[in-house]
mmCIF file of C-alpha atoms in Angstrom:
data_model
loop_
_atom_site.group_PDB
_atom_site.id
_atom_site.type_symbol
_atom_site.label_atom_id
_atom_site.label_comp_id
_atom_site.label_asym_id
_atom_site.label_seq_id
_atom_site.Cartn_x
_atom_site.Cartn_y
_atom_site.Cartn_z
ATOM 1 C CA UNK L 20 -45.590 44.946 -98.512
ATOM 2 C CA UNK L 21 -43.921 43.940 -101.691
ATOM 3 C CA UNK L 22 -41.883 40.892 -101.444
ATOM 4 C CA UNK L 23 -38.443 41.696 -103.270
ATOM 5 C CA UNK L 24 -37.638 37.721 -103.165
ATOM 6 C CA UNK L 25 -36.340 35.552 -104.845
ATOM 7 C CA UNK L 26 -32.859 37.103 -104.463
ATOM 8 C CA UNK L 27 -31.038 34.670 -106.317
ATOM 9 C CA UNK L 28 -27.266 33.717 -106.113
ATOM 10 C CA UNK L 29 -24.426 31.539 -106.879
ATOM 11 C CA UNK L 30 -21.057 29.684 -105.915
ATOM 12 C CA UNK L 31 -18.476 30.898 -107.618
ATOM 13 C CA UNK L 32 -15.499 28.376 -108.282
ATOM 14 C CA UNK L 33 -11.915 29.284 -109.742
ATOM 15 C CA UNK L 34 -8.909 30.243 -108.662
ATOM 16 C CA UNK L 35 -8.237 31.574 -105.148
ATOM 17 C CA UNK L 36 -6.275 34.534 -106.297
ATOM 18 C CA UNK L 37 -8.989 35.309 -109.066
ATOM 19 C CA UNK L 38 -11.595 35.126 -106.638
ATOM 20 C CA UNK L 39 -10.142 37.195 -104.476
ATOM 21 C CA UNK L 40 -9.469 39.737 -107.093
ATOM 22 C CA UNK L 41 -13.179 39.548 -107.612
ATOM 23 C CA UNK L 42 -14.190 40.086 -104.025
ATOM 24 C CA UNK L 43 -11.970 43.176 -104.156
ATOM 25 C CA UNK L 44 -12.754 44.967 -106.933
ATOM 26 C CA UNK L 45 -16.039 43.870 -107.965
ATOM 27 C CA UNK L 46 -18.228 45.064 -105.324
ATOM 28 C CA UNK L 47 -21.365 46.646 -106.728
ATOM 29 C CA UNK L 48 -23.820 46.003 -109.801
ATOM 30 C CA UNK L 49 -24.132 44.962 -112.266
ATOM 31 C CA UNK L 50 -22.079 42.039 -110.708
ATOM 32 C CA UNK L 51 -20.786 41.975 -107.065
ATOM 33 C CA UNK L 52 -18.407 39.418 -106.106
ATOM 34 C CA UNK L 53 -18.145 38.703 -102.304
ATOM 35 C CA UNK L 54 -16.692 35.895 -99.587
ATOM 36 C CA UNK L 55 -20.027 33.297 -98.489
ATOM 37 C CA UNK L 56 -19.994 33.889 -94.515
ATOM 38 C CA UNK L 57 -22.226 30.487 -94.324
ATOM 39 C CA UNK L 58 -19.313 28.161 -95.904
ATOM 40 C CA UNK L 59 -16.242 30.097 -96.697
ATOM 41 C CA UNK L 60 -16.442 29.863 -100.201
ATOM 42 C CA UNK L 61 -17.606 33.125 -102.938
ATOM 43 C CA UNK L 62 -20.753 34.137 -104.222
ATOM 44 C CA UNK L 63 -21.690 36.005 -107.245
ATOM 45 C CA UNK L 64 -24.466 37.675 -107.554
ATOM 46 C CA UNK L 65 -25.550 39.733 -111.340
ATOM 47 C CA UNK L 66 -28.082 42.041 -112.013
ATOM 48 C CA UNK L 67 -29.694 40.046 -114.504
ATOM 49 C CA UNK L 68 -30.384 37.387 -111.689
ATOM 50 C CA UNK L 69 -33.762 39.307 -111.322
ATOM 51 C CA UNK L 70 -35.461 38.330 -114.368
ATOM 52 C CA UNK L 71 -34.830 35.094 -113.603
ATOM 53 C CA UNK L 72 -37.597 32.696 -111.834
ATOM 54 C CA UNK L 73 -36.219 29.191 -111.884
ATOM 55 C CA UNK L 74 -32.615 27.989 -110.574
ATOM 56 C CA UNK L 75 -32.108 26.591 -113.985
ATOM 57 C CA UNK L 76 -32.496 30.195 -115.291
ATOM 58 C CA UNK L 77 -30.031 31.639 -113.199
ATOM 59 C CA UNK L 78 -27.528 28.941 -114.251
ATOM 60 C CA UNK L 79 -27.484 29.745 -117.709
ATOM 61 C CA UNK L 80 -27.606 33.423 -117.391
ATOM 62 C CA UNK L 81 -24.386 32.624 -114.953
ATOM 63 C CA UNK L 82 -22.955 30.555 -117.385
ATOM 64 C CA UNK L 83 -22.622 32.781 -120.210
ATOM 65 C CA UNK L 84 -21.435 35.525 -117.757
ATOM 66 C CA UNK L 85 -18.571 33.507 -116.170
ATOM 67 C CA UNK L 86 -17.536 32.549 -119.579
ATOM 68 C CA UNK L 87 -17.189 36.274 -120.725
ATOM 69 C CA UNK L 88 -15.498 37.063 -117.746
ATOM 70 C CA UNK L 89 -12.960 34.001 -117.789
ATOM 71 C CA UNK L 90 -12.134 35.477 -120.857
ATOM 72 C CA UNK L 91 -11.776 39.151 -119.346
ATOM 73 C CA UNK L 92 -8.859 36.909 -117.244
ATOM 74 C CA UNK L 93 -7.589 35.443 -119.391
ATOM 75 C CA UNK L 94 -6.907 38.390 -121.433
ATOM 76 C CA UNK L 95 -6.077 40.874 -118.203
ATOM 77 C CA UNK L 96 -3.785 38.569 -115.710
ATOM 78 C CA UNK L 97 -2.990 34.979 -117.871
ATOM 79 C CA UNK L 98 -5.727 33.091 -116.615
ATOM 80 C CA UNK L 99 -5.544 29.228 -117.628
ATOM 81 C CA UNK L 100 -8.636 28.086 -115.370
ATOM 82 C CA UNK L 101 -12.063 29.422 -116.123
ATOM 83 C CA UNK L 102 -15.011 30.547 -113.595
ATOM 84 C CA UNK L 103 -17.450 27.469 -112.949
ATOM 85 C CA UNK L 104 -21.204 27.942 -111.306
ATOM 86 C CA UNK L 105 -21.442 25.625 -108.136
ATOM 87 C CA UNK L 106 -24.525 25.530 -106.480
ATOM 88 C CA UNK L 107 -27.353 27.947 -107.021
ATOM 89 C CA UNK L 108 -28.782 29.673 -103.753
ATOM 90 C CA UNK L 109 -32.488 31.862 -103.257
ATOM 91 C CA UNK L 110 -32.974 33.798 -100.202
ATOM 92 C CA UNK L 111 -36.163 32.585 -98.570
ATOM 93 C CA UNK L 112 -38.884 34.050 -96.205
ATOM 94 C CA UNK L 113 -37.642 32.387 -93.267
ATOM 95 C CA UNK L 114 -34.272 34.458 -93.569
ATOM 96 C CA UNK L 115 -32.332 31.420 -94.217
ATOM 97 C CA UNK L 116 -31.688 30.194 -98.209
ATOM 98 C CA UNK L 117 -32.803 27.332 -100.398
ATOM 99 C CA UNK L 118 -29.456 25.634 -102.288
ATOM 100 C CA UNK L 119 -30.066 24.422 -105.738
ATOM 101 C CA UNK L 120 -27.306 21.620 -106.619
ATOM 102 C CA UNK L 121 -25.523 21.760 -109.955
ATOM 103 C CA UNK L 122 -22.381 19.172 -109.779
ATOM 104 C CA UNK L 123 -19.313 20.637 -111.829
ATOM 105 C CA UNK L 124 -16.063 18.946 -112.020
ATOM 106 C CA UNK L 125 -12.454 20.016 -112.799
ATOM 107 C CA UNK L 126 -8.936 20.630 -111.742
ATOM 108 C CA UNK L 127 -5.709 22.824 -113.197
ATOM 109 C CA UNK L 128 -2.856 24.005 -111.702
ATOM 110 C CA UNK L 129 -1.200 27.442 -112.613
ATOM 111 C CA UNK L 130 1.647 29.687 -111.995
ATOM 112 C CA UNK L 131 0.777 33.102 -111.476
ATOM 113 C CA UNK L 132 3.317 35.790 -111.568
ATOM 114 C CA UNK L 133 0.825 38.500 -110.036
ATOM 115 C CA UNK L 134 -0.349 41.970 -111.679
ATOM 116 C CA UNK L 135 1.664 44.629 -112.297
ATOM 117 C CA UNK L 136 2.033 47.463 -109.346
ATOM 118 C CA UNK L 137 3.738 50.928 -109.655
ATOM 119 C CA UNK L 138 4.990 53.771 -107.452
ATOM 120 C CA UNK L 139 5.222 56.952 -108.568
ATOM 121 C CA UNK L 140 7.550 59.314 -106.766
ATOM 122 C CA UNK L 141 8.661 62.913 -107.819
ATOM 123 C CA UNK L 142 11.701 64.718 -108.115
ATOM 124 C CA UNK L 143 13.103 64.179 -104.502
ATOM 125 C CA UNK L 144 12.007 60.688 -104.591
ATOM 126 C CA UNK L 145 9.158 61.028 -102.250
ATOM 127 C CA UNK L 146 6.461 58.736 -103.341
ATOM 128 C CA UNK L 147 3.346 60.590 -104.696
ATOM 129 C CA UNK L 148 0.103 59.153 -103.277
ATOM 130 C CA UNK L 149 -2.588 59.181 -106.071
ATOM 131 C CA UNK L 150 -5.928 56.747 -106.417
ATOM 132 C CA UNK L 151 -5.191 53.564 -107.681
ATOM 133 C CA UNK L 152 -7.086 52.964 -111.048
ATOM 134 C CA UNK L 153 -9.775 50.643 -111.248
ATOM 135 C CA UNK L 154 -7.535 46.757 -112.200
ATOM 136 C CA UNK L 155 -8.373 46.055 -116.026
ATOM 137 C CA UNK L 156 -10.657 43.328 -115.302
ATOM 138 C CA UNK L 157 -12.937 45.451 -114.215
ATOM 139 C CA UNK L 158 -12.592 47.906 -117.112
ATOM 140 C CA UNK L 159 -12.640 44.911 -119.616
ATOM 141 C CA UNK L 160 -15.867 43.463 -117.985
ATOM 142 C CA UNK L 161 -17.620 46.671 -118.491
ATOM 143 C CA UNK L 162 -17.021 46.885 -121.753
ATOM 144 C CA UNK L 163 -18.260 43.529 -122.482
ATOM 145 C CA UNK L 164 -20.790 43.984 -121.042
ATOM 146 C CA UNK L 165 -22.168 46.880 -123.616
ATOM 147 C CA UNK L 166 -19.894 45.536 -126.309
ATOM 148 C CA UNK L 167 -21.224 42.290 -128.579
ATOM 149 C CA UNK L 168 -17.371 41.483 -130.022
ATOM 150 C CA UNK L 169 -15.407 42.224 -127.132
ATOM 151 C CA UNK L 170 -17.648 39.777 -125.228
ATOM 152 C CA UNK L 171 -17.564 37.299 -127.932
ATOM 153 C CA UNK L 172 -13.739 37.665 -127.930
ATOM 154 C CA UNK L 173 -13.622 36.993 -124.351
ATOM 155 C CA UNK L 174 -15.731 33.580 -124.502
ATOM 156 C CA UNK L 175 -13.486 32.344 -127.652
ATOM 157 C CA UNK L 176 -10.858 33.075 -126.048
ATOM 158 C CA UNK L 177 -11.487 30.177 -123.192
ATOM 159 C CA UNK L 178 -12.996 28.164 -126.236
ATOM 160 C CA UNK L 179 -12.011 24.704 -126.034
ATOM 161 C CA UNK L 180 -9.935 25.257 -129.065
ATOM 162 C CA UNK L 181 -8.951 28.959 -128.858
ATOM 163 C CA UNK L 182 -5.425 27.484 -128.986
ATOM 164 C CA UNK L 183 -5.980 26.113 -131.935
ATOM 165 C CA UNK L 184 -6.074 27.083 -135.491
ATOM 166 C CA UNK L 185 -9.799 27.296 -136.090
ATOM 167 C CA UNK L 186 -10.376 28.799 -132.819
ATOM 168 C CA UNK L 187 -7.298 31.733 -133.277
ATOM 169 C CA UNK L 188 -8.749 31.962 -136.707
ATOM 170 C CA UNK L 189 -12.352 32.548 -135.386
ATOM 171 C CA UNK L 190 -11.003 35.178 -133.138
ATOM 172 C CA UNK L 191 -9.392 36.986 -135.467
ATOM 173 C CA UNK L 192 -11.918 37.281 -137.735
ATOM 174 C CA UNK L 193 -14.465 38.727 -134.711
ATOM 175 C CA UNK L 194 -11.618 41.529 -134.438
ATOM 176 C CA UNK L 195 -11.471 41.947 -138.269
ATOM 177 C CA UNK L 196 -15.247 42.382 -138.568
ATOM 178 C CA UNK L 197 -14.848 45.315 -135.379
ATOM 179 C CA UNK L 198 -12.534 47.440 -137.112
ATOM 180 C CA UNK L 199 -13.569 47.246 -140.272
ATOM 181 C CA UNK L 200 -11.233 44.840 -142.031
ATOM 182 C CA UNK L 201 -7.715 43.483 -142.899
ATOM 183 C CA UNK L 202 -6.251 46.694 -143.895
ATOM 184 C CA UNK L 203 -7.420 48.406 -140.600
ATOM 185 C CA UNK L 204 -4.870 46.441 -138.866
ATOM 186 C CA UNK L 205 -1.941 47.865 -140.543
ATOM 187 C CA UNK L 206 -3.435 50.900 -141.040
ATOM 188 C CA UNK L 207 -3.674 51.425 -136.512
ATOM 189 C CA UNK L 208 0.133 50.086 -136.477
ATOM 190 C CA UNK L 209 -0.916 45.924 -135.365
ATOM 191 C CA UNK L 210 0.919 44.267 -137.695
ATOM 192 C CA UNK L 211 1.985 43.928 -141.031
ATOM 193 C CA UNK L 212 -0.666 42.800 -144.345
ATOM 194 C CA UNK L 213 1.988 40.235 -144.862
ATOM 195 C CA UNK L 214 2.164 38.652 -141.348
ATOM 196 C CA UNK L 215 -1.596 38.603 -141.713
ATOM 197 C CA UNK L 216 -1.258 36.581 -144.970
ATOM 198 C CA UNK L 217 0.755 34.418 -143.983
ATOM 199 C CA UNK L 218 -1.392 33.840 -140.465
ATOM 200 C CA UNK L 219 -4.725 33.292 -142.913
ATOM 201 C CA UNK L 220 -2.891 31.611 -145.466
ATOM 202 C CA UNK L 221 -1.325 29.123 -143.016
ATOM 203 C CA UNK L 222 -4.605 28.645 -141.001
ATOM 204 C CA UNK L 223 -6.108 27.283 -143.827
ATOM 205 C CA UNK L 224 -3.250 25.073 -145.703
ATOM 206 C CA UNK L 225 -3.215 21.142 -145.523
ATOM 207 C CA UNK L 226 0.244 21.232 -145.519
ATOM 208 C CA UNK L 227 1.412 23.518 -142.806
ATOM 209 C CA UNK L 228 -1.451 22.956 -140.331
ATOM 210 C CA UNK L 229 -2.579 18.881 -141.396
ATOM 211 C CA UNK L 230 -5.752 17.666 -139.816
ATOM 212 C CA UNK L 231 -6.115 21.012 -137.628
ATOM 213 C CA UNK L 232 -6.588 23.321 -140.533
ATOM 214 C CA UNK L 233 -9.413 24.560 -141.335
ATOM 215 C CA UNK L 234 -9.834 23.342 -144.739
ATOM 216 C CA UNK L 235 -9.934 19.786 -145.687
ATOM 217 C CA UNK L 236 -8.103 20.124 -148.569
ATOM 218 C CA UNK L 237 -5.331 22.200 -149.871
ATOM 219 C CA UNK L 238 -7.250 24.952 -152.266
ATOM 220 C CA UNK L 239 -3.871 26.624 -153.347
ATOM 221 C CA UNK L 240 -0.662 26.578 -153.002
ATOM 222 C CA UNK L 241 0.724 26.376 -149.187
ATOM 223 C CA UNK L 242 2.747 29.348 -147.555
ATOM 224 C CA UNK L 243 6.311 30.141 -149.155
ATOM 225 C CA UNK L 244 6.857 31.365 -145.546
ATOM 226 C CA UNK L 245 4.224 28.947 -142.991
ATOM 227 C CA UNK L 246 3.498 30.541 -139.768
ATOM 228 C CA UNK L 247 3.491 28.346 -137.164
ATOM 229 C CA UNK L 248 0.646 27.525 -134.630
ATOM 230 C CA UNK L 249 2.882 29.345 -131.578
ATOM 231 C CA UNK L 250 3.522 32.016 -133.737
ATOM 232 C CA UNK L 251 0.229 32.585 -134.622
ATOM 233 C CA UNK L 252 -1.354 32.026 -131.400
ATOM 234 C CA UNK L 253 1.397 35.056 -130.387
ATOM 235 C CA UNK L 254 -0.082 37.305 -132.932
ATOM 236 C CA UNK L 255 -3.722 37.036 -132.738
ATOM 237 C CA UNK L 256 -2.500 37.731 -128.855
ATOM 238 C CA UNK L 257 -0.831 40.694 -129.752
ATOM 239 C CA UNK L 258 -3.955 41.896 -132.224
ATOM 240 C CA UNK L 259 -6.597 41.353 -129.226
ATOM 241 C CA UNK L 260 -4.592 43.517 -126.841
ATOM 242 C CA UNK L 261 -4.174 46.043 -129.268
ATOM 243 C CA UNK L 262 -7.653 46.093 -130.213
ATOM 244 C CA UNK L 263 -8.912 46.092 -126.717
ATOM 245 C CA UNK L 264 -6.633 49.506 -125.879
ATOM 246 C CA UNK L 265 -8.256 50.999 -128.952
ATOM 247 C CA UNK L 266 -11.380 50.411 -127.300
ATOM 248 C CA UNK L 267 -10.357 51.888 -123.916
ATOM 249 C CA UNK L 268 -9.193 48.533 -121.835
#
């Protein structure tokens, strides 16, 4: 008989409401989320587990995965704390599982204000029953999943410094590359050239961003009208959900 161990698996950590989002709406390959009947926590399990044959392969295969999908949150329901690998579990023969300790550390606190829900009723105000649509995690993790900048996106986007001017500017510039440059943005109705200008032209000036810009000098003359960093953050917000609707999330 061919053995179809090792079945390899992992703790998810997180959020409770995340995870349970997970366990409810991603329930089948290539990643299935579910609750872990032996402690009470989650497991994850991917279809790219199987070409793994070490515990330390599964980690980093799980690692860039949770960081594409903490992005996907992020993006989809205002996410602030990302997906973190506990443990790393292998079915064994005897039925039971060998546990593969990783240590990971970390605590946030967040206010969520919940997804959006809607009823639809008709004319008399009867309430029209109709199949809820898959939640846009889901849709945004599929298309990650076949789509090199939207998954790059998503892991900038829980960069370290995706707040901050290089890392909104790196972001940006992913998008820009996508749909085929500056002009493109204007040209799909996300913004104006000049708001653009000013974003770039900001990002890089000495004098408007200081030690966070990314230049080290001032090569020309700063902004008549600087953009500042919330302002920018907003936009390059506003130009990754546009860009992600283009694409069908």
């Amino acid at each position: 008989m061919i053995s179809t161990l090792p079945k390899w698996q992992i703790q998810i950590q997180g959020w409770p409401s995340d995870l349970e989002h997970l366990a409810l709406h991603f329930t089948m390959p290539p990643i299935r989320v579910a609750r872990d009947e032996q402690n009470g926590g989650f497991i994850y399990e991917s279809s790219a587990f199987s070409d793994c044959a070490t515990s330390q392969e599964v980690l980093h295969v799980a690692e860039q995965e949770l960081a594409v999908l903490s992005g996907v949150f992020k993006t989809a329901r205002g996410a602030h704390e990302p997906f973190r690998s506990g443990a790393v579990y292998r079915q064994n023969e005897a039925g039971g599982r060998d546990v593969f300790a990783h240590i990971r550390e970390g605590l946030q606190v967040r206010c969520e204000a919940g997804e959006v829900t809607m009823t639809i009723t008709d004319s008399q105000g009867n309430v029209v029953n109709k199949p809820n649509p898959p939640p846009r995690t889901r849709l945004l993790a599929q298309l990650a999943s076949s789509d090199v900048a939207v998954a790059k996106v998503m892991r900038l986007c829980v960069d370290k410094d995706s707040e901050s001017w290089v890392g909104l500017y790196r972001i940006y510039e992913v998008v820009e590359a996508d749909v085929g440059g500056q002009k493109a943005f204007a040209s799909h109705g996300w913004g104006s050239i000049n708001d653009l200008k000013r974003f770039k032209h900001s990002a890089n000036s000495v004098t408007v961003a200081g030690d966070a810009a990314r230049h080290g000098k001032e090569s020309e003359q700063p902004p008549k009208q600087p953009m500042s960093l919330d302002e920018a953050a907003a936009l390059i917000g506003y130009l990754v959900q546009a860009w992600l609707a283009w694409k069908g999330a």
